[in-house]
mmCIF file of C-alpha atoms in Angstrom:
data_model
loop_
_atom_site.group_PDB
_atom_site.id
_atom_site.type_symbol
_atom_site.label_atom_id
_atom_site.label_comp_id
_atom_site.label_asym_id
_atom_site.label_seq_id
_atom_site.Cartn_x
_atom_site.Cartn_y
_atom_site.Cartn_z
ATOM 1 C CA MET A 1 39.153 24.408 -24.248
ATOM 2 C CA ARG A 2 35.717 25.098 -25.752
ATOM 3 C CA GLN A 3 35.301 21.419 -26.527
ATOM 4 C CA LEU A 4 36.098 20.502 -22.934
ATOM 5 C CA ILE A 5 33.581 23.030 -21.573
ATOM 6 C CA ALA A 6 30.949 21.854 -24.053
ATOM 7 C CA ALA A 7 31.571 18.194 -23.180
ATOM 8 C CA CYS A 8 31.362 18.936 -19.447
ATOM 9 C CA SER A 9 28.181 20.952 -19.898
ATOM 10 C CA LEU A 10 26.603 18.213 -21.968
ATOM 11 C CA GLY A 11 27.605 15.590 -19.383
ATOM 12 C CA LEU A 12 26.178 17.673 -16.559
ATOM 13 C CA LEU A 13 22.926 18.146 -18.453
ATOM 14 C CA ALA A 14 22.651 14.385 -19.041
ATOM 15 C CA LEU A 15 23.266 13.638 -15.355
ATOM 16 C CA THR A 16 20.698 16.218 -14.299
ATOM 17 C CA LEU A 17 18.033 14.803 -16.603
ATOM 18 C CA ALA A 18 18.777 11.245 -15.517
ATOM 19 C CA ALA A 19 18.458 12.177 -11.835
ATOM 20 C CA VAL A 20 15.026 13.798 -12.227
ATOM 21 C CA PRO A 21 12.300 11.149 -12.386
ATOM 22 C CA SER A 22 9.838 11.410 -15.211
ATOM 23 C CA GLN A 23 6.242 12.297 -14.388
ATOM 24 C CA ALA A 24 5.209 8.735 -15.185
ATOM 25 C CA GLN A 25 7.772 7.321 -12.734
ATOM 26 C CA ALA A 26 6.775 9.765 -10.012
ATOM 27 C CA LYS A 27 3.094 8.993 -10.548
ATOM 28 C CA LYS A 28 3.735 5.261 -10.539
ATOM 29 C CA ARG A 29 5.448 5.460 -7.155
ATOM 30 C CA GLY A 30 2.668 7.552 -5.651
ATOM 31 C CA ASP A 31 1.668 6.884 -2.066
ATOM 32 C CA GLN A 32 2.690 3.304 -1.414
ATOM 33 C CA ASN A 33 0.326 3.151 1.559
ATOM 34 C CA LYS A 34 -2.819 3.956 -0.432
ATOM 35 C CA ILE A 35 -4.743 2.686 -3.414
ATOM 36 C CA THR A 36 -7.201 5.263 -4.677
ATOM 37 C CA ARG A 37 -10.082 5.108 -7.120
ATOM 38 C CA ALA A 38 -7.757 6.788 -9.668
ATOM 39 C CA ASP A 39 -5.166 4.002 -9.197
ATOM 40 C CA LEU A 40 -7.865 1.418 -9.842
ATOM 41 C CA ASN A 41 -9.116 3.228 -12.945
ATOM 42 C CA GLU A 42 -5.591 3.422 -14.379
ATOM 43 C CA SER A 43 -4.864 -0.255 -13.788
ATOM 44 C CA GLY A 44 -7.087 -1.547 -16.567
ATOM 45 C CA GLY A 45 -9.608 -4.344 -16.299
ATOM 46 C CA SER A 46 -7.478 -6.918 -14.467
ATOM 47 C CA ILE A 47 -8.685 -5.818 -11.032
ATOM 48 C CA VAL A 48 -12.012 -7.373 -10.049
ATOM 49 C CA THR A 49 -11.823 -7.384 -6.226
ATOM 50 C CA ALA A 50 -10.040 -5.568 -3.405
ATOM 51 C CA TYR A 51 -7.763 -8.595 -3.102
ATOM 52 C CA ASP A 52 -6.784 -8.256 -6.774
ATOM 53 C CA ALA A 53 -6.076 -4.553 -6.260
ATOM 54 C CA ILE A 54 -3.663 -5.255 -3.430
ATOM 55 C CA ARG A 55 -2.113 -8.339 -5.042
ATOM 56 C CA ILE A 56 -1.402 -6.412 -8.259
ATOM 57 C CA LEU A 57 -0.699 -2.866 -7.043
ATOM 58 C CA ARG A 58 0.724 -3.283 -3.488
ATOM 59 C CA PRO A 59 1.585 -6.964 -2.864
ATOM 60 C CA ARG A 60 3.845 -6.160 0.103
ATOM 61 C CA TRP A 61 0.719 -5.272 2.101
ATOM 62 C CA LEU A 62 -0.241 -8.940 2.171
ATOM 63 C CA ASN A 63 3.148 -10.066 3.511
ATOM 64 C CA PRO A 64 4.430 -7.327 5.785
ATOM 65 C CA PRO A 65 7.882 -7.886 7.273
ATOM 66 C CA LEU A 66 7.724 -9.347 10.746
ATOM 67 C CA SER A 67 8.942 -7.028 13.439
ATOM 68 C CA LYS A 68 10.868 -8.259 16.460
ATOM 69 C CA GLN A 69 7.716 -7.946 18.550
ATOM 70 C CA ALA A 70 5.506 -9.761 16.037
ATOM 71 C CA SER A 71 8.078 -12.478 15.332
ATOM 72 C CA SER A 72 8.366 -13.187 19.054
ATOM 73 C CA ASN A 73 4.642 -14.012 18.997
ATOM 74 C CA VAL A 74 5.247 -16.648 16.311
ATOM 75 C CA LEU A 75 7.627 -18.344 18.721
ATOM 76 C CA GLY A 76 5.099 -18.229 21.527
ATOM 77 C CA GLY A 77 5.984 -15.032 23.367
ATOM 78 C CA GLY A 78 5.184 -11.377 22.955
ATOM 79 C CA GLY A 79 1.842 -9.731 22.578
ATOM 80 C CA GLY A 80 1.791 -8.882 18.886
ATOM 81 C CA SER A 81 -0.141 -10.361 16.020
ATOM 82 C CA TYR A 82 1.854 -11.569 13.026
ATOM 83 C CA ALA A 83 -0.937 -11.415 10.420
ATOM 84 C CA VAL A 84 -2.127 -8.223 8.791
ATOM 85 C CA ILE A 85 -5.673 -7.343 9.873
ATOM 86 C CA VAL A 86 -8.349 -6.112 7.481
ATOM 87 C CA TYR A 87 -11.054 -3.583 8.304
ATOM 88 C CA ILE A 88 -13.806 -3.049 5.740
ATOM 89 C CA ASP A 89 -15.811 0.099 6.449
ATOM 90 C CA ASN A 90 -14.395 0.085 10.001
ATOM 91 C CA THR A 91 -15.482 -3.508 10.705
ATOM 92 C CA ARG A 92 -12.731 -5.992 11.551
ATOM 93 C CA GLN A 93 -12.704 -8.993 9.234
ATOM 94 C CA PRO A 94 -11.885 -12.572 10.263
ATOM 95 C CA ASP A 95 -10.017 -13.664 7.116
ATOM 96 C CA VAL A 96 -7.737 -11.514 4.958
ATOM 97 C CA GLU A 97 -8.072 -13.174 1.550
ATOM 98 C CA ARG A 98 -11.741 -14.130 1.805
ATOM 99 C CA SER A 99 -12.764 -10.693 3.088
ATOM 100 C CA LEU A 100 -10.820 -8.770 0.453
ATOM 101 C CA SER A 101 -12.046 -11.107 -2.292
ATOM 102 C CA SER A 102 -15.658 -10.404 -1.320
ATOM 103 C CA VAL A 103 -15.356 -6.675 -2.100
ATOM 104 C CA LYS A 104 -15.852 -5.860 -5.779
ATOM 105 C CA ALA A 105 -13.476 -3.271 -7.256
ATOM 106 C CA ALA A 106 -16.421 -1.202 -8.486
ATOM 107 C CA MET A 107 -17.398 -0.581 -4.850
ATOM 108 C CA LEU A 108 -13.941 0.544 -3.707
ATOM 109 C CA ILE A 109 -13.250 4.141 -2.805
ATOM 110 C CA GLU A 110 -9.865 3.691 -1.145
ATOM 111 C CA LEU A 111 -7.586 1.091 0.376
ATOM 112 C CA GLN A 112 -5.011 2.137 2.920
ATOM 113 C CA TYR A 113 -2.161 0.278 4.606
ATOM 114 C CA PHE A 114 -0.989 1.133 8.116
ATOM 115 C CA ASP A 115 2.454 -0.151 9.092
ATOM 116 C CA GLN A 116 3.258 -1.539 12.540
ATOM 117 C CA ASN A 117 3.674 1.790 14.299
ATOM 118 C CA ARG A 118 0.672 3.509 12.796
ATOM 119 C CA SER A 119 -1.618 0.481 13.100
ATOM 120 C CA VAL A 120 -0.878 0.153 16.821
ATOM 121 C CA GLN A 121 -1.430 3.904 17.279
ATOM 122 C CA GLU A 122 -4.730 3.837 15.385
ATOM 123 C CA TYR A 123 -6.102 0.412 16.379
ATOM 124 C CA GLY A 124 -4.201 -0.622 19.517
ATOM 125 C CA PRO A 125 -2.288 -3.728 20.595
ATOM 126 C CA GLY A 126 -2.718 -6.838 18.466
ATOM 127 C CA HIS A 127 -2.229 -4.945 15.211
ATOM 128 C CA GLU A 128 1.559 -5.161 15.066
ATOM 129 C CA ALA A 129 1.683 -6.748 11.591
ATOM 130 C CA GLY A 130 -0.269 -3.850 10.102
ATOM 131 C CA VAL A 131 -3.788 -3.004 9.026
ATOM 132 C CA ILE A 132 -5.444 -2.797 5.632
ATOM 133 C CA LYS A 133 -8.348 -0.350 5.803
ATOM 134 C CA VAL A 134 -10.904 -0.655 3.006
ATOM 135 C CA THR A 135 -13.443 2.097 2.358
ATOM 136 C CA THR A 136 -16.309 1.218 0.037
ATOM 137 C CA ALA A 137 -19.133 3.114 -1.581
ATOM 138 C CA LEU A 138 -21.527 1.203 0.684
ATOM 139 C CA ASN A 139 -20.290 3.067 3.733
ATOM 140 C CA PRO A 140 -17.864 5.869 2.821
ATOM 141 C CA GLN A 141 -15.959 7.336 5.742
#
């Protein structure tokens, strides 16, 4: 009977420890809608531009899933945009990759992704595919 209780206790302890994420795992997940200066510092030297930061740390930002509203625009109807829109220091940019590639990582303070709902709330119609907001040291907000 003692062996059974000990085995059950040991099994329960193992399950409990396996279910609790380690600090490293929890930190790695972080806020998936932000890239902070700390995230950039921890990433090593492979990040040179804002585009690199997103491509390496949050690649889904560059290819957000199309919503029903945005996908209807691809087919010619609807009012939504199907490309993510970039704002650098609150100025809308004409080209995602070129704009993000022009911002050096050393100048970045924070990058933030707004999904369809939040981007439309914050920026209005035409932002249905999401927004990437870049804050730099040149014009911190």
